[in-house]
PDB file of N, CA and C in Angstrom:
ATOM      1  N   MET A   1       7.189  12.352  -4.499  1.00 51.00           N
ATOM      2  CA  MET A   1       6.178  10.901  -4.295  1.00 51.00           C
ATOM      3  C   MET A   1       8.464  10.071  -3.780  1.00 51.00           C
ATOM      4  N   ALA A   2       7.526   9.490  -2.852  1.00 59.00           N
ATOM      5  CA  ALA A   2       8.591   9.003  -1.574  1.00 59.00           C
ATOM      6  C   ALA A   2       8.706   8.028  -2.543  1.00 59.00           C
ATOM      7  N   LEU A   3      10.330   7.789  -2.916  1.00 59.00           N
ATOM      8  CA  LEU A   3      10.144   6.325  -3.929  1.00 59.00           C
ATOM      9  C   LEU A   3      10.590   5.629  -2.238  1.00 59.00           C
ATOM     10  N   ILE A   4      10.243   4.048  -2.626  1.00 63.00           N
ATOM     11  CA  ILE A   4      10.625   3.173  -1.500  1.00 63.00           C
ATOM     12  C   ILE A   4      11.104   2.173  -1.763  1.00 63.00           C
ATOM     13  N   THR A   5      12.377   2.284  -0.916  1.00 61.00           N
ATOM     14  CA  THR A   5      13.119   0.487  -1.529  1.00 61.00           C
ATOM     15  C   THR A   5      12.130  -0.872  -0.857  1.00 61.00           C
ATOM     16  N   LYS A   6      12.858  -1.692  -1.702  1.00 56.00           N
ATOM     17  CA  LYS A   6      12.436  -3.192  -1.221  1.00 56.00           C
ATOM     18  C   LYS A   6      12.669  -3.133   0.720  1.00 56.00           C
ATOM     19  N   ASP A   7      13.172  -2.470   0.994  1.00 64.00           N
ATOM     20  CA  ASP A   7      13.254  -2.772   2.702  1.00 64.00           C
ATOM     21  C   ASP A   7      12.711  -1.781   3.790  1.00 64.00           C
ATOM     22  N   GLY A   8      11.968  -1.027   2.640  1.00 63.00           N
ATOM     23  CA  GLY A   8      10.806  -0.059   3.019  1.00 63.00           C
ATOM     24  C   GLY A   8      11.840   1.414   3.729  1.00 63.00           C
ATOM     25  N   ASP A   9      12.922   1.196   2.758  1.00 66.00           N
ATOM     26  CA  ASP A   9      13.783   2.747   3.045  1.00 66.00           C
ATOM     27  C   ASP A   9      13.507   3.669   2.170  1.00 66.00           C
ATOM     28  N   GLN A  10      13.660   5.148   2.512  1.00 65.00           N
ATOM     29  CA  GLN A  10      13.398   6.152   1.400  1.00 65.00           C
ATOM     30  C   GLN A  10      14.276   5.978   0.157  1.00 65.00           C
ATOM     31  N   ALA A  11      13.954   6.129  -1.011  1.00 63.00           N
ATOM     32  CA  ALA A  11      15.825   6.060  -1.519  1.00 63.00           C
ATOM     33  C   ALA A  11      15.436   8.058  -2.067  1.00 63.00           C
ATOM     34  N   GLU A  12      16.878   8.435  -1.208  1.00 61.00           N
ATOM     35  CA  GLU A  12      17.194   9.760  -1.086  1.00 61.00           C
ATOM     36  C   GLU A  12      17.610  10.425  -2.313  1.00 61.00           C
ATOM     37  N   ASN A  13      18.252   9.619  -2.939  1.00 55.00           N
ATOM     38  CA  ASN A  13      18.927  10.369  -4.110  1.00 55.00           C
ATOM     39  C   ASN A  13      17.797   9.657  -5.616  1.00 55.00           C
ATOM     40  N   ALA A  14      16.913   9.693  -5.873  1.00 55.00           N
ATOM     41  CA  ALA A  14      15.885   9.542  -6.595  1.00 55.00           C
ATOM     42  C   ALA A  14      15.878  10.352  -7.943  1.00 55.00           C
ATOM     43  N   VAL A  15      16.553   9.855  -8.981  1.00 57.00           N
ATOM     44  CA  VAL A  15      16.933  11.189 -10.161  1.00 57.00           C
ATOM     45  C   VAL A  15      15.212  11.436 -10.889  1.00 57.00           C
ATOM     46  N   ASP A  16      14.964  12.725 -11.008  1.00 59.00           N
ATOM     47  CA  ASP A  16      13.383  12.273 -11.971  1.00 59.00           C
ATOM     48  C   ASP A  16      12.394  12.291 -11.320  1.00 59.00           C
ATOM     49  N   ALA A  17      12.176  12.295  -9.716  1.00 59.00           N
ATOM     50  CA  ALA A  17      11.350  11.417  -8.644  1.00 59.00           C
ATOM     51  C   ALA A  17      10.242  12.757  -8.858  1.00 59.00           C
ATOM     52  N   PRO A  18       9.217  12.159  -9.507  1.00 65.00           N
ATOM     53  CA  PRO A  18       7.790  13.274  -8.902  1.00 65.00           C
ATOM     54  C   PRO A  18       7.789  13.670  -7.732  1.00 65.00           C
ATOM     55  N   LYS A  19       7.549  14.951  -7.739  1.00 79.00           N
ATOM     56  CA  LYS A  19       6.973  15.272  -6.146  1.00 79.00           C
ATOM     57  C   LYS A  19       5.957  15.323  -5.706  1.00 79.00           C
ATOM     58  N   ILE A  20       5.418  15.317  -4.678  1.00 85.00           N
ATOM     59  CA  ILE A  20       4.057  15.058  -4.270  1.00 85.00           C
ATOM     60  C   ILE A  20       4.184  16.710  -3.003  1.00 85.00           C
ATOM     61  N   GLU A  21       3.047  16.996  -3.332  1.00 89.00           N
ATOM     62  CA  GLU A  21       2.254  18.102  -2.199  1.00 89.00           C
ATOM     63  C   GLU A  21       1.987  17.012  -1.775  1.00 89.00           C
ATOM     64  N   PHE A  22       2.163  17.153   0.414  1.00 91.00           N
ATOM     65  CA  PHE A  22       1.219  16.306   1.430  1.00 91.00           C
ATOM     66  C   PHE A  22       0.353  17.608   1.935  1.00 91.00           C
ATOM     67  N   PRO A  23      -0.362  17.715   2.695  1.00 93.00           N
ATOM     68  CA  PRO A  23      -1.473  16.065   2.335  1.00 93.00           C
ATOM     69  C   PRO A  23      -1.996  16.191   0.951  1.00 93.00           C
ATOM     70  N   CYS A  24      -1.970  14.675   0.479  1.00 93.00           N
ATOM     71  CA  CYS A  24      -2.511  14.347  -0.775  1.00 93.00           C
ATOM     72  C   CYS A  24      -3.669  13.454  -1.049  1.00 93.00           C
ATOM     73  N   ASP A  25      -4.933  14.343  -1.167  1.00 91.00           N
ATOM     74  CA  ASP A  25      -5.700  13.583  -0.676  1.00 91.00           C
ATOM     75  C   ASP A  25      -6.054  12.711  -2.181  1.00 91.00           C
ATOM     76  N   ASN A  26      -6.637  11.373  -2.202  1.00 91.00           N
ATOM     77  CA  ASN A  26      -7.025  10.241  -3.162  1.00 91.00           C
ATOM     78  C   ASN A  26      -5.469   9.956  -3.526  1.00 91.00           C
ATOM     79  N   TYR A  27      -4.794   9.738  -2.531  1.00 94.00           N
ATOM     80  CA  TYR A  27      -3.257   8.757  -2.865  1.00 94.00           C
ATOM     81  C   TYR A  27      -3.758   7.536  -3.239  1.00 94.00           C
ATOM     82  N   VAL A  28      -3.193   6.858  -4.586  1.00 95.00           N
ATOM     83  CA  VAL A  28      -3.202   5.328  -4.438  1.00 95.00           C
ATOM     84  C   VAL A  28      -2.372   4.669  -4.137  1.00 95.00           C
ATOM     85  N   ILE A  29      -2.925   3.864  -3.195  1.00 96.00           N
ATOM     86  CA  ILE A  29      -2.109   2.306  -2.764  1.00 96.00           C
ATOM     87  C   ILE A  29      -2.541   1.286  -3.390  1.00 96.00           C
ATOM     88  N   LYS A  30      -1.502   0.553  -4.049  1.00 97.00           N
ATOM     89  CA  LYS A  30      -1.975  -0.916  -4.743  1.00 97.00           C
ATOM     90  C   LYS A  30      -1.287  -2.004  -3.897  1.00 97.00           C
ATOM     91  N   VAL A  31      -1.674  -2.792  -3.391  1.00 97.00           N
ATOM     92  CA  VAL A  31      -1.023  -4.485  -2.574  1.00 97.00           C
ATOM     93  C   VAL A  31      -1.670  -5.277  -3.546  1.00 97.00           C
ATOM     94  N   VAL A  32      -0.420  -5.943  -4.096  1.00 97.00           N
ATOM     95  CA  VAL A  32      -0.763  -7.239  -4.503  1.00 97.00           C
ATOM     96  C   VAL A  32      -0.017  -8.453  -3.247  1.00 97.00           C
ATOM     97  N   ALA A  33      -0.979  -9.549  -3.415  1.00 97.00           N
ATOM     98  CA  ALA A  33      -1.045 -10.191  -1.961  1.00 97.00           C
ATOM     99  C   ALA A  33      -1.418 -12.057  -2.614  1.00 97.00           C
ATOM    100  N   LEU A  34      -0.734 -12.801  -2.155  1.00 97.00           N
ATOM    101  CA  LEU A  34      -1.308 -14.346  -2.653  1.00 97.00           C
ATOM    102  C   LEU A  34      -2.662 -13.835  -1.812  1.00 97.00           C
ATOM    103  N   ASP A  35      -3.780 -14.860  -2.710  1.00 95.00           N
ATOM    104  CA  ASP A  35      -4.424 -14.930  -2.380  1.00 95.00           C
ATOM    105  C   ASP A  35      -5.233 -16.327  -1.622  1.00 95.00           C
ATOM    106  N   LEU A  36      -4.984 -16.197   0.219  1.00 94.00           N
ATOM    107  CA  LEU A  36      -4.985 -16.621   1.013  1.00 94.00           C
ATOM    108  C   LEU A  36      -6.508 -16.383   1.994  1.00 94.00           C
ATOM    109  N   ASP A  37      -6.774 -16.698   2.761  1.00 90.00           N
ATOM    110  CA  ASP A  37      -7.811 -16.664   3.872  1.00 90.00           C
ATOM    111  C   ASP A  37      -7.743 -15.614   4.412  1.00 90.00           C
ATOM    112  N   ASN A  38      -8.281 -14.504   4.853  1.00 89.00           N
ATOM    113  CA  ASN A  38      -8.615 -13.680   5.252  1.00 89.00           C
ATOM    114  C   ASN A  38      -7.217 -12.638   5.280  1.00 89.00           C
ATOM    115  N   CYS A  39      -6.531 -12.782   4.385  1.00 92.00           N
ATOM    116  CA  CYS A  39      -5.503 -11.602   3.379  1.00 92.00           C
ATOM    117  C   CYS A  39      -6.016 -10.482   3.652  1.00 92.00           C
ATOM    118  N   HIS A  40      -7.171 -10.164   3.337  1.00 93.00           N
ATOM    119  CA  HIS A  40      -7.572  -8.880   3.084  1.00 93.00           C
ATOM    120  C   HIS A  40      -8.043  -8.208   4.479  1.00 93.00           C
ATOM    121  N   VAL A  41      -8.643  -9.862   5.516  1.00 93.00           N
ATOM    122  CA  VAL A  41      -8.754  -8.611   6.670  1.00 93.00           C
ATOM    123  C   VAL A  41      -7.357  -7.687   6.997  1.00 93.00           C
ATOM    124  N   ASP A  42      -6.365  -8.317   7.338  1.00 95.00           N
ATOM    125  CA  ASP A  42      -4.721  -8.130   7.932  1.00 95.00           C
ATOM    126  C   ASP A  42      -4.858  -7.066   6.790  1.00 95.00           C
ATOM    127  N   ILE A  43      -4.320  -7.131   5.385  1.00 95.00           N
ATOM    128  CA  ILE A  43      -4.072  -5.806   5.112  1.00 95.00           C
ATOM    129  C   ILE A  43      -4.819  -4.360   5.167  1.00 95.00           C
ATOM    130  N   VAL A  44      -6.366  -4.512   5.097  1.00 94.00           N
ATOM    131  CA  VAL A  44      -7.332  -3.902   5.319  1.00 94.00           C
ATOM    132  C   VAL A  44      -6.865  -3.247   7.005  1.00 94.00           C
ATOM    133  N   LYS A  45      -6.703  -4.203   7.786  1.00 95.00           N
ATOM    134  CA  LYS A  45      -6.525  -3.394   9.606  1.00 95.00           C
ATOM    135  C   LYS A  45      -4.913  -2.469   9.688  1.00 95.00           C
ATOM    136  N   CYS A  46      -4.056  -2.836   8.874  1.00 96.00           N
ATOM    137  CA  CYS A  46      -2.689  -2.884   8.431  1.00 96.00           C
ATOM    138  C   CYS A  46      -3.053  -1.189   8.513  1.00 96.00           C
ATOM    139  N   MET A  47      -3.638  -0.769   6.364  1.00 96.00           N
ATOM    140  CA  MET A  47      -3.990   0.146   6.325  1.00 96.00           C
ATOM    141  C   MET A  47      -4.820   0.731   7.016  1.00 96.00           C
ATOM    142  N   GLN A  48      -5.519   0.697   7.842  1.00 95.00           N
ATOM    143  CA  GLN A  48      -6.430   1.265   8.580  1.00 95.00           C
ATOM    144  C   GLN A  48      -5.664   1.783  10.282  1.00 95.00           C
ATOM    145  N   VAL A  49      -4.039   1.401   9.816  1.00 95.00           N
ATOM    146  CA  VAL A  49      -3.241   1.789  11.300  1.00 95.00           C
ATOM    147  C   VAL A  49      -2.543   3.108  10.755  1.00 95.00           C
ATOM    148  N   HIS A  50      -2.909   3.082   9.290  1.00 96.00           N
ATOM    149  CA  HIS A  50      -1.451   4.549   8.880  1.00 96.00           C
ATOM    150  C   HIS A  50      -2.660   5.850   8.219  1.00 96.00           C
ATOM    151  N   ALA A  51      -3.988   5.339   7.855  1.00 95.00           N
ATOM    152  CA  ALA A  51      -4.842   5.660   6.875  1.00 95.00           C
ATOM    153  C   ALA A  51      -6.097   5.702   7.539  1.00 95.00           C
ATOM    154  N   PRO A  52      -6.712   6.171   8.788  1.00 92.00           N
ATOM    155  CA  PRO A  52      -7.831   5.317   9.330  1.00 92.00           C
ATOM    156  C   PRO A  52      -8.972   6.407   8.753  1.00 92.00           C
ATOM    157  N   GLU A  53      -8.847   7.485   8.083  1.00 90.00           N
ATOM    158  CA  GLU A  53     -10.609   8.321   7.400  1.00 90.00           C
ATOM    159  C   GLU A  53      -9.980   6.775   6.172  1.00 90.00           C
ATOM    160  N   MET A  54     -10.006   6.025   6.158  1.00 85.00           N
ATOM    161  CA  MET A  54      -9.703   5.421   4.302  1.00 85.00           C
ATOM    162  C   MET A  54     -11.335   4.411   4.626  1.00 85.00           C
ATOM    163  N   GLY A  55     -11.758   4.618   5.896  1.00 78.00           N
ATOM    164  CA  GLY A  55     -12.660   3.238   5.347  1.00 78.00           C
ATOM    165  C   GLY A  55     -12.441   1.771   5.994  1.00 78.00           C
ATOM    166  N   ASN A  56     -13.459   0.690   5.397  1.00 81.00           N
ATOM    167  CA  ASN A  56     -12.800  -0.521   5.479  1.00 81.00           C
ATOM    168  C   ASN A  56     -12.762  -1.301   4.646  1.00 81.00           C
ATOM    169  N   GLU A  57     -12.899  -0.544   3.106  1.00 81.00           N
ATOM    170  CA  GLU A  57     -12.830  -1.759   2.043  1.00 81.00           C
ATOM    171  C   GLU A  57     -11.574  -0.749   1.341  1.00 81.00           C
ATOM    172  N   ALA A  58     -11.483  -2.004  -0.015  1.00 81.00           N
ATOM    173  CA  ALA A  58     -10.550  -1.403  -1.053  1.00 81.00           C
ATOM    174  C   ALA A  58     -11.786  -0.767  -1.973  1.00 81.00           C
ATOM    175  N   THR A  59     -10.736   0.202  -2.747  1.00 86.00           N
ATOM    176  CA  THR A  59     -11.673   1.022  -3.488  1.00 86.00           C
ATOM    177  C   THR A  59     -11.530   0.380  -5.105  1.00 86.00           C
ATOM    178  N   ASN A  60     -10.842  -1.152  -4.846  1.00 93.00           N
ATOM    179  CA  ASN A  60     -10.967  -1.725  -6.401  1.00 93.00           C
ATOM    180  C   ASN A  60      -9.941  -3.271  -5.516  1.00 93.00           C
ATOM    181  N   ILE A  61     -10.227  -4.251  -6.198  1.00 93.00           N
ATOM    182  CA  ILE A  61     -10.483  -5.994  -5.994  1.00 93.00           C
ATOM    183  C   ILE A  61     -10.067  -6.336  -7.319  1.00 93.00           C
ATOM    184  N   ASN A  62      -9.079  -7.115  -7.503  1.00 95.00           N
ATOM    185  CA  ASN A  62      -8.793  -7.433  -8.737  1.00 95.00           C
ATOM    186  C   ASN A  62      -8.055  -9.066  -8.534  1.00 95.00           C
ATOM    187  N   ARG A  63      -8.402 -10.554  -9.059  1.00 95.00           N
ATOM    188  CA  ARG A  63      -7.644 -11.648  -9.027  1.00 95.00           C
ATOM    189  C   ARG A  63      -7.176 -12.069 -10.207  1.00 95.00           C
ATOM    190  N   SER A  64      -6.312 -12.634  -9.878  1.00 95.00           N
ATOM    191  CA  SER A  64      -5.625 -13.132 -11.573  1.00 95.00           C
ATOM    192  C   SER A  64      -6.590 -14.251 -11.814  1.00 95.00           C
ATOM    193  N   SER A  65      -5.947 -13.862 -13.607  1.00 96.00           N
ATOM    194  CA  SER A  65      -6.770 -14.781 -13.722  1.00 96.00           C
ATOM    195  C   SER A  65      -6.426 -17.025 -13.454  1.00 96.00           C
ATOM    196  N   LYS A  66      -5.734 -16.799 -12.691  1.00 94.00           N
ATOM    197  CA  LYS A  66      -5.490 -18.419 -12.591  1.00 94.00           C
ATOM    198  C   LYS A  66      -5.751 -18.448 -10.496  1.00 94.00           C
ATOM    199  N   GLY A  67      -6.078 -17.612 -10.202  1.00 92.00           N
ATOM    200  CA  GLY A  67      -6.912 -17.192  -9.274  1.00 92.00           C
ATOM    201  C   GLY A  67      -5.448 -17.243  -7.919  1.00 92.00           C
ATOM    202  N   ARG A  68      -4.147 -16.548  -7.744  1.00 96.00           N
ATOM    203  CA  ARG A  68      -3.214 -17.156  -7.204  1.00 96.00           C
ATOM    204  C   ARG A  68      -3.260 -15.995  -6.496  1.00 96.00           C
ATOM    205  N   PHE A  69      -3.241 -14.727  -7.054  1.00 97.00           N
ATOM    206  CA  PHE A  69      -2.853 -13.620  -6.609  1.00 97.00           C
ATOM    207  C   PHE A  69      -4.307 -12.360  -6.937  1.00 97.00           C
ATOM    208  N   VAL A  70      -4.317 -11.390  -5.758  1.00 97.00           N
ATOM    209  CA  VAL A  70      -5.320 -10.905  -5.799  1.00 97.00           C
ATOM    210  C   VAL A  70      -4.647  -9.388  -5.518  1.00 97.00           C
ATOM    211  N   SER A  71      -5.402  -8.218  -6.366  1.00 97.00           N
ATOM    212  CA  SER A  71      -4.996  -6.597  -6.324  1.00 97.00           C
ATOM    213  C   SER A  71      -6.046  -6.254  -5.377  1.00 97.00           C
ATOM    214  N   TYR A  72      -5.279  -5.388  -4.241  1.00 96.00           N
ATOM    215  CA  TYR A  72      -6.455  -4.619  -3.592  1.00 96.00           C
ATOM    216  C   TYR A  72      -5.728  -3.265  -3.784  1.00 96.00           C
ATOM    217  N   SER A  73      -6.558  -1.869  -4.591  1.00 95.00           N
ATOM    218  CA  SER A  73      -6.158  -0.434  -4.681  1.00 95.00           C
ATOM    219  C   SER A  73      -6.887   0.348  -3.695  1.00 95.00           C
ATOM    220  N   PHE A  74      -6.094   1.219  -2.500  1.00 95.00           N
ATOM    221  CA  PHE A  74      -7.109   1.544  -1.466  1.00 95.00           C
ATOM    222  C   PHE A  74      -6.608   3.558  -2.236  1.00 95.00           C
ATOM    223  N   ARG A  75      -7.444   4.056  -1.738  1.00 94.00           N
ATOM    224  CA  ARG A  75      -7.726   6.112  -1.564  1.00 94.00           C
ATOM    225  C   ARG A  75      -7.189   5.496   0.025  1.00 94.00           C
ATOM    226  N   ILE A  76      -6.374   7.290  -0.344  1.00 95.00           N
ATOM    227  CA  ILE A  76      -6.154   7.893   1.400  1.00 95.00           C
ATOM    228  C   ILE A  76      -5.830   8.589   1.383  1.00 95.00           C
ATOM    229  N   LEU A  77      -5.808   9.583   2.304  1.00 94.00           N
ATOM    230  CA  LEU A  77      -5.399  10.981   2.443  1.00 94.00           C
ATOM    231  C   LEU A  77      -3.857  10.576   3.035  1.00 94.00           C
ATOM    232  N   ALA A  78      -2.611  10.976   2.115  1.00 95.00           N
ATOM    233  CA  ALA A  78      -1.480  10.716   2.229  1.00 95.00           C
ATOM    234  C   ALA A  78      -1.051  12.288   2.852  1.00 95.00           C
ATOM    235  N   GLN A  79      -0.524  12.015   3.919  1.00 95.00           N
ATOM    236  CA  GLN A  79       0.211  13.272   5.185  1.00 95.00           C
ATOM    237  C   GLN A  79       1.567  13.531   5.152  1.00 95.00           C
ATOM    238  N   SER A  80       2.404  12.443   4.640  1.00 94.00           N
ATOM    239  CA  SER A  80       3.904  12.622   4.503  1.00 94.00           C
ATOM    240  C   SER A  80       4.156  11.320   3.959  1.00 94.00           C
ATOM    241  N   GLU A  81       6.029  11.939   3.335  1.00 93.00           N
ATOM    242  CA  GLU A  81       6.660  10.394   2.911  1.00 93.00           C
ATOM    243  C   GLU A  81       6.966   9.729   4.156  1.00 93.00           C
ATOM    244  N   GLU A  82       7.300   9.951   5.422  1.00 95.00           N
ATOM    245  CA  GLU A  82       7.146   8.955   6.654  1.00 95.00           C
ATOM    246  C   GLU A  82       5.602   8.093   6.617  1.00 95.00           C
ATOM    247  N   GLN A  83       4.948   8.518   6.844  1.00 96.00           N
ATOM    248  CA  GLN A  83       4.033   7.661   6.511  1.00 96.00           C
ATOM    249  C   GLN A  83       3.634   6.911   5.479  1.00 96.00           C
ATOM    250  N   LEU A  84       3.869   7.301   4.366  1.00 95.00           N
ATOM    251  CA  LEU A  84       3.611   6.272   3.111  1.00 95.00           C
ATOM    252  C   LEU A  84       5.083   4.850   3.311  1.00 95.00           C
ATOM    253  N   ALA A  85       6.452   5.375   4.114  1.00 95.00           N
ATOM    254  CA  ALA A  85       7.374   4.599   4.422  1.00 95.00           C
ATOM    255  C   ALA A  85       6.709   4.031   5.122  1.00 95.00           C
ATOM    256  N   ASN A  86       6.699   4.380   6.639  1.00 96.00           N
ATOM    257  CA  ASN A  86       5.558   3.481   7.197  1.00 96.00           C
ATOM    258  C   ASN A  86       4.492   2.398   7.116  1.00 96.00           C
ATOM    259  N   LEU A  87       3.244   2.914   6.518  1.00 97.00           N
ATOM    260  CA  LEU A  87       2.760   2.064   5.478  1.00 97.00           C
ATOM    261  C   LEU A  87       3.527   0.318   4.784  1.00 97.00           C
ATOM    262  N   HIS A  88       4.205   1.448   3.421  1.00 97.00           N
ATOM    263  CA  HIS A  88       5.234   0.465   2.765  1.00 97.00           C
ATOM    264  C   HIS A  88       5.308  -0.546   3.932  1.00 97.00           C
ATOM    265  N   LYS A  89       6.259  -0.784   4.996  1.00 97.00           N
ATOM    266  CA  LYS A  89       7.179  -1.633   5.463  1.00 97.00           C
ATOM    267  C   LYS A  89       6.080  -2.234   6.149  1.00 97.00           C
ATOM    268  N   ASP A  90       5.018  -1.424   6.660  1.00 97.00           N
ATOM    269  CA  ASP A  90       4.171  -2.410   7.674  1.00 97.00           C
ATOM    270  C   ASP A  90       3.240  -3.758   6.826  1.00 97.00           C
ATOM    271  N   LEU A  91       2.446  -2.972   5.769  1.00 97.00           N
ATOM    272  CA  LEU A  91       2.402  -3.834   4.576  1.00 97.00           C
ATOM    273  C   LEU A  91       3.307  -5.398   4.093  1.00 97.00           C
ATOM    274  N   MET A  92       4.430  -4.869   3.939  1.00 97.00           N
ATOM    275  CA  MET A  92       5.548  -5.310   3.258  1.00 97.00           C
ATOM    276  C   MET A  92       6.221  -7.119   4.149  1.00 97.00           C
ATOM    277  N   ALA A  93       5.463  -6.268   5.533  1.00 97.00           N
ATOM    278  CA  ALA A  93       5.873  -7.385   6.466  1.00 97.00           C
ATOM    279  C   ALA A  93       4.525  -8.780   6.391  1.00 97.00           C
ATOM    280  N   LEU A  94       3.763  -8.512   5.526  1.00 97.00           N
ATOM    281  CA  LEU A  94       2.287  -9.195   5.791  1.00 97.00           C
ATOM    282  C   LEU A  94       3.022 -10.402   5.269  1.00 97.00           C
ATOM    283  N   GLU A  95       2.174 -11.678   5.749  1.00 95.00           N
ATOM    284  CA  GLU A  95       3.271 -12.955   4.958  1.00 95.00           C
ATOM    285  C   GLU A  95       2.530 -13.142   3.468  1.00 95.00           C
ATOM    286  N   ALA A  96       1.207 -13.040   3.448  1.00 97.00           N
ATOM    287  CA  ALA A  96       0.530 -12.685   1.887  1.00 97.00           C
ATOM    288  C   ALA A  96       0.718 -11.554   1.075  1.00 97.00           C
ATOM    289  N   VAL A  97       1.628 -10.531   1.605  1.00 97.00           N
ATOM    290  CA  VAL A  97       1.820  -9.338   0.232  1.00 97.00           C
ATOM    291  C   VAL A  97       2.998  -9.640  -0.440  1.00 97.00           C
ATOM    292  N   LYS A  98       3.025  -9.923  -1.613  1.00 97.00           N
ATOM    293  CA  LYS A  98       4.219  -9.511  -2.500  1.00 97.00           C
ATOM    294  C   LYS A  98       4.842  -7.955  -2.824  1.00 97.00           C
ATOM    295  N   MET A  99       3.744  -7.282  -2.870  1.00 96.00           N
ATOM    296  CA  MET A  99       4.255  -5.693  -3.687  1.00 96.00           C
ATOM    297  C   MET A  99       3.192  -4.392  -3.329  1.00 96.00           C
ATOM    298  N   VAL A 100       3.905  -3.611  -3.478  1.00 96.00           N
ATOM    299  CA  VAL A 100       3.300  -2.046  -2.979  1.00 96.00           C
ATOM    300  C   VAL A 100       3.453  -1.667  -3.975  1.00 96.00           C
ATOM    301  N   LEU A 101       2.380  -0.729  -4.411  1.00 93.00           N
ATOM    302  CA  LEU A 101       3.057   0.166  -5.079  1.00 93.00           C
ATOM    303  C   LEU A 101       1.999   1.584  -4.932  1.00 93.00           C
TER     304      LEU A 101
END
């Protein structure tokens, strides 16, 4: 599995990092964002750039108890570590996004 730093770079020398065989079907990407108007649309557009087979919706959406944050889970066909690193970098560039797992 690609370990991604906050800057979107791959952590090259991670000890005990699990390895993924690519392509990896049903790879889960979780995005935590501020619950702002249209943030879901921006996140889905970004996901579709990197994983067009994904479709138009998140597989799971959860809002925080106070309604400030929302988390989205997406299942994609992960093709490579490079794809995951680029996806992470582009998602983190969105204003509302606070975390990508």
